[in-house]
Short mmCIF file of C-alpha atoms and ligand atoms in Angstrom, two decimals:
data_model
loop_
_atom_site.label_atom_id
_atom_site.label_comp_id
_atom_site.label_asym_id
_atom_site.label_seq_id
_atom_site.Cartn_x
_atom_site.Cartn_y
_atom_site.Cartn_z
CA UNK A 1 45.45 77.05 -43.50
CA UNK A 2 42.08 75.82 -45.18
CA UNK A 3 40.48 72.49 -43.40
CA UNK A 4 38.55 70.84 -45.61
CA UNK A 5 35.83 69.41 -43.02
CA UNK A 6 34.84 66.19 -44.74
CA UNK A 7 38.56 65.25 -45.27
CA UNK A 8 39.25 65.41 -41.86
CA UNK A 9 36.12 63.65 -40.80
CA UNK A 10 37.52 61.02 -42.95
CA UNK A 11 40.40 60.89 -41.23
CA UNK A 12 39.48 60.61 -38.19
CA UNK A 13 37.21 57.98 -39.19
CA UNK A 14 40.11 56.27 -40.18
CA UNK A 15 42.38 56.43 -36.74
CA UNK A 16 39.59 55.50 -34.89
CA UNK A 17 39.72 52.09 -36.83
CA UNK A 18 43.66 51.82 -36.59
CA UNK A 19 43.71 52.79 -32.83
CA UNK A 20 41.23 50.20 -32.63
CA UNK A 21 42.67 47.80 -34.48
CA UNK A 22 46.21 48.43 -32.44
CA UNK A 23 44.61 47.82 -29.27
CA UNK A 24 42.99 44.72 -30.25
CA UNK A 25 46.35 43.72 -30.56
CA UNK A 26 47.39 42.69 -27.27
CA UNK A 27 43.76 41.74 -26.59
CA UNK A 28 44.46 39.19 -29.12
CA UNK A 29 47.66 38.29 -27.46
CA UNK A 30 45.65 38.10 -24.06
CA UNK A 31 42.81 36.07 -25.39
CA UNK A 32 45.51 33.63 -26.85
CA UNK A 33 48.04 33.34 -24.04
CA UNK A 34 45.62 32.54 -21.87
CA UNK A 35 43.60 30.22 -23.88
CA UNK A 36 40.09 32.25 -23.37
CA UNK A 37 39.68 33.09 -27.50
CA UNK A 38 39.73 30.12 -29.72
CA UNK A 39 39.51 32.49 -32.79
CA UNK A 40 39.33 36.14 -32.92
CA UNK A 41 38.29 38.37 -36.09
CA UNK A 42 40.79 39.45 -38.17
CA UNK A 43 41.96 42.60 -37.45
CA UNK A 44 42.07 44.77 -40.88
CA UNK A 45 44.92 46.39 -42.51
CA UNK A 46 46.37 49.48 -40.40
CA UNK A 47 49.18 50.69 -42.84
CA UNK A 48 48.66 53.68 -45.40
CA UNK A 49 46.54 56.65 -45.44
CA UNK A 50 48.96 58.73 -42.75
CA UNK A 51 50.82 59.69 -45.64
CA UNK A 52 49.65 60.67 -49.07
CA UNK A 53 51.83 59.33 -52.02
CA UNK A 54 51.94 61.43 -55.24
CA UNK A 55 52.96 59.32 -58.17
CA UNK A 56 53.89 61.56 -60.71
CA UNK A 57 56.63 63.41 -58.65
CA UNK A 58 57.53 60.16 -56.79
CA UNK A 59 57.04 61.72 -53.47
CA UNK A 60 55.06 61.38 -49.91
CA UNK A 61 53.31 64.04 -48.93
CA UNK A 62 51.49 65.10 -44.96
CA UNK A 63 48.27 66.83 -46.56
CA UNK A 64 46.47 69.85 -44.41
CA UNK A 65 44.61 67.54 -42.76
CA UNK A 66 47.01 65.08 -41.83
CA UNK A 67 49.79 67.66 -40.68
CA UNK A 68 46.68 69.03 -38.65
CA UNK A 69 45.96 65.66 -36.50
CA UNK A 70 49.53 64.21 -36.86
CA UNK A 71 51.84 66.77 -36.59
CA UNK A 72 50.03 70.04 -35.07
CA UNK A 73 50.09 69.24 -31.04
CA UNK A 74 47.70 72.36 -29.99
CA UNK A 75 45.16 70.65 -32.42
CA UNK A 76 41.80 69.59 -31.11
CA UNK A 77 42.28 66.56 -33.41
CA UNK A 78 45.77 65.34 -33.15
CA UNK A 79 45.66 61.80 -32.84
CA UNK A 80 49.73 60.68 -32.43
CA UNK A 81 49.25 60.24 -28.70
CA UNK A 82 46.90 57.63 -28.76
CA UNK A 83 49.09 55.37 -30.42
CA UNK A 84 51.25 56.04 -27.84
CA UNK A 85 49.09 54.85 -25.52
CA UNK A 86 48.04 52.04 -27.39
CA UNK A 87 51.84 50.72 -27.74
CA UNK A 88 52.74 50.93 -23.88
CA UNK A 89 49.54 48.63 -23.56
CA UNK A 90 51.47 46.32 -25.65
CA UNK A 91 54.65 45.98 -23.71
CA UNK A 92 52.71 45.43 -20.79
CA UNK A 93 49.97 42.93 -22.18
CA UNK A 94 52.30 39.97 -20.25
CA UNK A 95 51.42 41.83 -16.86
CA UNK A 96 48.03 42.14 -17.27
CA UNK A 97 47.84 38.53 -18.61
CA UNK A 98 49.45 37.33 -15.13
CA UNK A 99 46.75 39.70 -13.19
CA UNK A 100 44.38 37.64 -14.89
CA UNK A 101 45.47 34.95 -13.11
CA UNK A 102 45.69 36.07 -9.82
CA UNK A 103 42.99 38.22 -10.10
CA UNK A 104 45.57 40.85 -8.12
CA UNK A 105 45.02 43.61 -11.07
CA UNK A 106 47.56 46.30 -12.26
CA UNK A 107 48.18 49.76 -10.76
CA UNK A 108 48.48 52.41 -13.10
CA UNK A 109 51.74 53.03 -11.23
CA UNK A 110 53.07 49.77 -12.57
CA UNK A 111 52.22 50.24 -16.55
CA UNK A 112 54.48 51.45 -18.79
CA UNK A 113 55.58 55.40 -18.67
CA UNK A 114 54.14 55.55 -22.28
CA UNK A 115 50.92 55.06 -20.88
CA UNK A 116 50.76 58.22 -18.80
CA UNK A 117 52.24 60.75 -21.51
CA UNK A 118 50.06 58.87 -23.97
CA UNK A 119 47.12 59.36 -21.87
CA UNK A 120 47.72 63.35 -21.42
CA UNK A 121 48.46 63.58 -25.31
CA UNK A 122 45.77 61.42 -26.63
CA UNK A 123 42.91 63.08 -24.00
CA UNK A 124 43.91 67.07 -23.91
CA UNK A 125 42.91 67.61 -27.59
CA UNK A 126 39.41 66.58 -26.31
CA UNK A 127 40.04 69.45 -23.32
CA UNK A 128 41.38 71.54 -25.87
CA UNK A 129 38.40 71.43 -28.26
CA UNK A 130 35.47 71.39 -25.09
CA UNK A 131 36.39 72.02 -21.84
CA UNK A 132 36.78 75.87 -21.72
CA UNK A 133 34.27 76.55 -24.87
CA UNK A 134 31.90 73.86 -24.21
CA UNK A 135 31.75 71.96 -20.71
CA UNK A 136 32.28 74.43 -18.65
CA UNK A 137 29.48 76.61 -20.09
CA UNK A 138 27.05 73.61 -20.19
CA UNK A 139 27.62 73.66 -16.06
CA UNK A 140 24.88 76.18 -14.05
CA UNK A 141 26.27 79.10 -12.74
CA UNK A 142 29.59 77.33 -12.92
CA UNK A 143 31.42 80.28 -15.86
CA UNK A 144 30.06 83.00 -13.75
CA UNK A 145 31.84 81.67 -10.47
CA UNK A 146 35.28 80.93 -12.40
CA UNK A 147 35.05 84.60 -13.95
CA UNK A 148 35.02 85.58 -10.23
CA UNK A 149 36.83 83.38 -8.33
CA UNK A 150 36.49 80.12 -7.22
CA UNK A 151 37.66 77.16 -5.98
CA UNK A 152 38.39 73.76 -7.72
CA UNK A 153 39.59 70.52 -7.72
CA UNK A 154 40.75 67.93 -10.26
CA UNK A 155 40.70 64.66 -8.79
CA UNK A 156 42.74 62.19 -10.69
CA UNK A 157 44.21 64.89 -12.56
CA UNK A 158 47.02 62.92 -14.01
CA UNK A 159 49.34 65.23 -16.13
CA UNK A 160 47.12 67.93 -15.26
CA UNK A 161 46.15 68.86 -18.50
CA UNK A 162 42.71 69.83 -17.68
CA UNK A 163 43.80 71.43 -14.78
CA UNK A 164 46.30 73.50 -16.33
CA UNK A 165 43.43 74.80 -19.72
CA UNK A 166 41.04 75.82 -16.54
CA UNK A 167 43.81 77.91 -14.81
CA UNK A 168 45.19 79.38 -17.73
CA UNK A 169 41.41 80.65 -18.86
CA UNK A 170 40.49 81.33 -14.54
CA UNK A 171 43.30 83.62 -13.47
CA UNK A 172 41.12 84.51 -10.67
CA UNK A 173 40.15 81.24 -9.67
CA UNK A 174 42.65 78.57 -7.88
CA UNK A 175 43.00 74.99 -9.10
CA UNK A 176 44.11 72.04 -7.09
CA UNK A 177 45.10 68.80 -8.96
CA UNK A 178 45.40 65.63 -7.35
CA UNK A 179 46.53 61.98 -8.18
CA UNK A 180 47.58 59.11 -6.61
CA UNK A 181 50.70 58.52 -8.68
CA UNK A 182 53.50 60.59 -7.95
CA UNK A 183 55.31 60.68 -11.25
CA UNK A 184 52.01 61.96 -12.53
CA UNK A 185 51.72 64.88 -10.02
CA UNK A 186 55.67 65.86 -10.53
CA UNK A 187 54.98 65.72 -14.20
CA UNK A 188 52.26 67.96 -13.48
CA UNK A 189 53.90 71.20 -11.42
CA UNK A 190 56.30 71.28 -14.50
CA UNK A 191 53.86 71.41 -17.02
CA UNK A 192 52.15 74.32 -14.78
CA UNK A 193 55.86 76.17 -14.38
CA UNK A 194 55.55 75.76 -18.09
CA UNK A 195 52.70 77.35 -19.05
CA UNK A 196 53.13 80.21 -16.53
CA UNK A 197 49.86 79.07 -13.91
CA UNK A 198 51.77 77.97 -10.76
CA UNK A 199 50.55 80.67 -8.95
CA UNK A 200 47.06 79.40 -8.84
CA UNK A 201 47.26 76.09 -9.73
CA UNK A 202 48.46 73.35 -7.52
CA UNK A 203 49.40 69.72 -8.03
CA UNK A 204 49.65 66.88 -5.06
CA UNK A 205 50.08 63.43 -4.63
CA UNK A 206 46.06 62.12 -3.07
CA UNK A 207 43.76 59.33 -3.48
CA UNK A 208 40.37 60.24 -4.37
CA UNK A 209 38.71 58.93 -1.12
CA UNK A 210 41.19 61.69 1.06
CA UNK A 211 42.16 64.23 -0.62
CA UNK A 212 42.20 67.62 1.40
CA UNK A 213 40.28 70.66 1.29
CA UNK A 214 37.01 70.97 1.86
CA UNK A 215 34.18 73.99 0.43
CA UNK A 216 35.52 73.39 -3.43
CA UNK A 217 32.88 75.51 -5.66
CA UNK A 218 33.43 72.72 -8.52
CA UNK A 219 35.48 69.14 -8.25
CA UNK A 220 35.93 67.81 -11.44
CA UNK A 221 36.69 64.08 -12.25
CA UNK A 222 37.57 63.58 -16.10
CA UNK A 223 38.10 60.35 -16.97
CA UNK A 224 39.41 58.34 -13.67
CA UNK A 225 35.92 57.76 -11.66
CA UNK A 226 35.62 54.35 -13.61
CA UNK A 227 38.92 53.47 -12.48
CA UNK A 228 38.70 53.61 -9.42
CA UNK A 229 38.50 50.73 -6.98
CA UNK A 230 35.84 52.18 -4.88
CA UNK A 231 34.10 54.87 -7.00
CA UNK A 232 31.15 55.36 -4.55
CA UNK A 233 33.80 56.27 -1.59
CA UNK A 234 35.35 58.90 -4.38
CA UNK A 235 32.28 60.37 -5.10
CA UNK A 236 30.82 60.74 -1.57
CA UNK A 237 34.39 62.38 -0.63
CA UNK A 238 33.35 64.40 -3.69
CA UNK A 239 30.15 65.45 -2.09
CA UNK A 240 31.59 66.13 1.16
CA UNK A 241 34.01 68.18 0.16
CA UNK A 242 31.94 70.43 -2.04
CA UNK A 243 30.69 74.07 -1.17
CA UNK A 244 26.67 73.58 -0.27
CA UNK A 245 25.93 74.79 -3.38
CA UNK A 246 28.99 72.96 -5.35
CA UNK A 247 29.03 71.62 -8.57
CA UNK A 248 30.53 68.01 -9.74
CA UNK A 249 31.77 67.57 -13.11
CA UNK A 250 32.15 64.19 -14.02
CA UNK A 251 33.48 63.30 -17.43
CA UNK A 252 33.32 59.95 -18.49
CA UNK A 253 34.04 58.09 -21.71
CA UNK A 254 31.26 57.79 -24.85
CA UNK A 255 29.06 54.76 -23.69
CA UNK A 256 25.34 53.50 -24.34
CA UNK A 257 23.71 51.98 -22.07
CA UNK A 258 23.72 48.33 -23.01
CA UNK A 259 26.77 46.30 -24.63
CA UNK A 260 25.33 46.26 -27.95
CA UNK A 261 25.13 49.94 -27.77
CA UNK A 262 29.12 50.05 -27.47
CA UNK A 263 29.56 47.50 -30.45
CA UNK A 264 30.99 50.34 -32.38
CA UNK A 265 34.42 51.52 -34.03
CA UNK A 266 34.50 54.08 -30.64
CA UNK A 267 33.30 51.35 -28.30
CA UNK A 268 35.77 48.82 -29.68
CA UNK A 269 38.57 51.37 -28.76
CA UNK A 270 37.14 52.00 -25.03
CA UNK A 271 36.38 48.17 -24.25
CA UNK A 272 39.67 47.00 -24.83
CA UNK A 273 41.07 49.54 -22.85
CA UNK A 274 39.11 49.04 -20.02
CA UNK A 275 40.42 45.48 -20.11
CA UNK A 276 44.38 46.74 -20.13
CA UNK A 277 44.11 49.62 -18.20
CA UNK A 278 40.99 50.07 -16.13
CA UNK A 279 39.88 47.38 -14.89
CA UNK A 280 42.97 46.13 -14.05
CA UNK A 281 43.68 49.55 -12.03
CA UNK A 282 40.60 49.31 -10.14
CA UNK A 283 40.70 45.75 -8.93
CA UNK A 284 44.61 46.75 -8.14
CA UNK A 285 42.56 49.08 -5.56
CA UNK A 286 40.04 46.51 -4.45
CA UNK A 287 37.68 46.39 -7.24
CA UNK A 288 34.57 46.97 -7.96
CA UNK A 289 35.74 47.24 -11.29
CA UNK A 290 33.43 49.49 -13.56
CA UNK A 291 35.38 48.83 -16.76
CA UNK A 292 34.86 52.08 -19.21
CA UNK A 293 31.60 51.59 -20.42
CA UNK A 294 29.48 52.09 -17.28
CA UNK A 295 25.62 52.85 -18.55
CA UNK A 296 24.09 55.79 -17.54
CA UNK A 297 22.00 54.77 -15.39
CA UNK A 298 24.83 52.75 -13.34
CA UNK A 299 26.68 56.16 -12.74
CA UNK A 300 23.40 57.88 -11.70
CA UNK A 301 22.81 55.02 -8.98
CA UNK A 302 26.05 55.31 -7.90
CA UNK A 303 25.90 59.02 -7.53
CA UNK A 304 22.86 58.72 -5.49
CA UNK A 305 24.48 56.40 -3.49
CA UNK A 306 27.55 59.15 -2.76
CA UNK A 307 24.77 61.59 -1.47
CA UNK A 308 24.05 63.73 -4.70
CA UNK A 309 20.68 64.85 -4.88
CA UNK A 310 20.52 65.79 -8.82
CA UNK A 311 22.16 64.50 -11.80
CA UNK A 312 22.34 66.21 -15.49
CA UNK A 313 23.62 65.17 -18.63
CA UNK A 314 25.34 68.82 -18.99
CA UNK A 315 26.72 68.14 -22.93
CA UNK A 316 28.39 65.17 -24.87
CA UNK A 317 31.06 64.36 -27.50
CA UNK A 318 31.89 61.31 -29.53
CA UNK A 319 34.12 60.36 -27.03
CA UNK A 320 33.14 61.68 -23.62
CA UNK A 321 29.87 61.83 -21.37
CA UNK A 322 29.59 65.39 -19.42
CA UNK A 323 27.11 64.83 -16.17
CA UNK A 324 26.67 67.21 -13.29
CA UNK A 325 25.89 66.33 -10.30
CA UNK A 326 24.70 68.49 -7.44
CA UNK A 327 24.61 67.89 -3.98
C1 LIG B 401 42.72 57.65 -17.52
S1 LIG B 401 43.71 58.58 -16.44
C2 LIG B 401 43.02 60.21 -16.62
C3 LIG B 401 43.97 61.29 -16.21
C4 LIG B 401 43.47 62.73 -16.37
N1 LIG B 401 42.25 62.96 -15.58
C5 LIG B 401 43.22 63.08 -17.80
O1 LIG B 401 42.06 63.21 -18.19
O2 LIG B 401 44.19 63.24 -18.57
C6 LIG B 401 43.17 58.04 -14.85
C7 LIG B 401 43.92 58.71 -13.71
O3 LIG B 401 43.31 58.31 -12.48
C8 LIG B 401 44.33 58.17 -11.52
N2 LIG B 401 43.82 57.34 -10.42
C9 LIG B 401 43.49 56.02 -10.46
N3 LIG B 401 43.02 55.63 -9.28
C10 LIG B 401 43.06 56.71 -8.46
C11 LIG B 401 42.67 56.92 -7.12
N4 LIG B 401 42.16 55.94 -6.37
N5 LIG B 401 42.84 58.16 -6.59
C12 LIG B 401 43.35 59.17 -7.36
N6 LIG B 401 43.72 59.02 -8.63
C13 LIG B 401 43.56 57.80 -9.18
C14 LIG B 401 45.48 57.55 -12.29
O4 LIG B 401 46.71 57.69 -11.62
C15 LIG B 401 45.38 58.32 -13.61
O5 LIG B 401 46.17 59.47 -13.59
#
């Protein structure tokens, strides 16, 4: 199979602008139910360009590059699961339009289950495409201690994706995945049966303030610090649970550091997420509530806070922010 580069650039450049566009949709809805938007701008067309039509034979046609983000799920650019995502934010725009009102939030363990397989499907390209080739490496001293054995945990692990690519490329290291949401964890432990890593990879339900174990070589957070309802308390139990010479790999989404930074096609997909999902989660859990785009130097403060002595920008992606931090 021949990818032509540019064409797929092109493509994604165009389901970055759909998914945005479909999860402006119940922002619209939000901004309207509750009377905060008087106008919004129109959201552009979102129809076509999945599919190519051929005229002459009459016929629609999924070219290389669209079978390879649409219909290829091992691919580091398939793109369906977003929009999975993006609809279960829709069926539950009503819910987070009431949290608005009482200010009470929305657990992730209330949103629709399209959310959490759309989630795992829309985020473990990304893993696919970095985590083992790219982040891991970008860590010091991190490979070497995974080649040999170590010890690691994935706090807010979710579906354990990420979990499950480390143990399957570790086999000598052991992996311990935790979440707070149960369905998530049991989901989890299958998909590890699955791909044959149950021996050395573990999933449980724990918050991140209390999870157990304690001497962890790396902890890795991808995705979840933000939201959190008291990120400072996760990332001191972080820190305390870390070997002395431990590593912390915190992923977090693509931001700048000020809000015209973020006023971007990427950005645009991120904010209004942070207003369905995580925001809402983290004032479920008390609040602060980070929302997705926390600046740099917010996270760095906030690490400092939780006892970490250094702090890296290890590598990047469009989508994602890799920092380590070390005790
Ligand atoms: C955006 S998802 C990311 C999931 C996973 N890390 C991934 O990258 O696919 C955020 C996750 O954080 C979890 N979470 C939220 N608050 C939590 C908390 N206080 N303690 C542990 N997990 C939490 C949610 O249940 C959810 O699975």
């Amino acid at each position: 199979m021949a990818i032509d580069q540019a064409k797929l650039d092109r493509f994604l450049e165009r389901f970055v602008a759909d998914l945005g566009a479909v999860l402006a949709a119940p922002n619209v809805v939000l901004g309207d139910r509750l009377g905060l938007y008087k106008a919004l701008a129109a959201i552009g067309p979102a129809a076509g360009g999945y599919v190519t039509y051929d005229p002459t034979a009459d016929r629609y046609l999924l070219g290389e590059e669209q079978a390879f983000a649409l219909a290829d799920e091992t691919s580091p650019a398939f793109v369906a699961g977003a929009f999975q995502l993006a609809t279960s934010t829709i069926i539950d725009e009503p819910k987070v339009a009431e949290a608005f009102r009482t200010g009470e939030g929305v657990g992730w363990d209330q949103h629709h289950p399209g959310l959490f397989e759309g989630t795992e499907r829309f985020f473990r390209p990304g893993y696919v495409a970095n985590l083992v080739d790219s982040w891991i490496p970008s860590l010091d001293g991190v490979q070497a201690k995974l080649d040999a054995g170590a010890r690691v945990a994935d706090v807010g692990c979710g579906h354990g994706a990420s979990t499950i690519l480390m143990a399957a490329a570790w086999p000598r290291s052991s992996f311990a995945g935790f979440d707070y949401h149960r369905p998530s964890i049991e989901r989890a432990r299958k998909a590890a049966a699955d791909a044959g890593v149950s021996d050395r990879c573990t999933f449980d339900v724990a918050a991140a303030r209390d999870y157990p174990g304690e001497g962890y070589d790396l902890v890795a957070v991808f995705d979840a610090l933000h939201d959190m309802g008291d990120p400072v308390g996760a990332a001191a139990h972080v820190r305390r649970s870390l070997a002395a010479d431990g590593t912390f790999l915190l992923v977090e989404p693509a931001a700048g550091e000020r809000v015209e930074d973020n006023l971007n096609p990427v950005g645009r997909i991120f904010y209004s997420a942070s207003t369905l999902i995580c925001v809402p989660n983290a004032l479920s859990q008390g609040g602060p509530a980070l929302g997705s785009q926390v600046p740099e130097a917010r996270l760095r403060e906030l690490l400092a806070e939780a006892g970490f002595g250094s702090v890296r920008r290890a590598a990047e992606t469009p989508f994602n922010r890799v920092l380590e931090a070390r005790p």
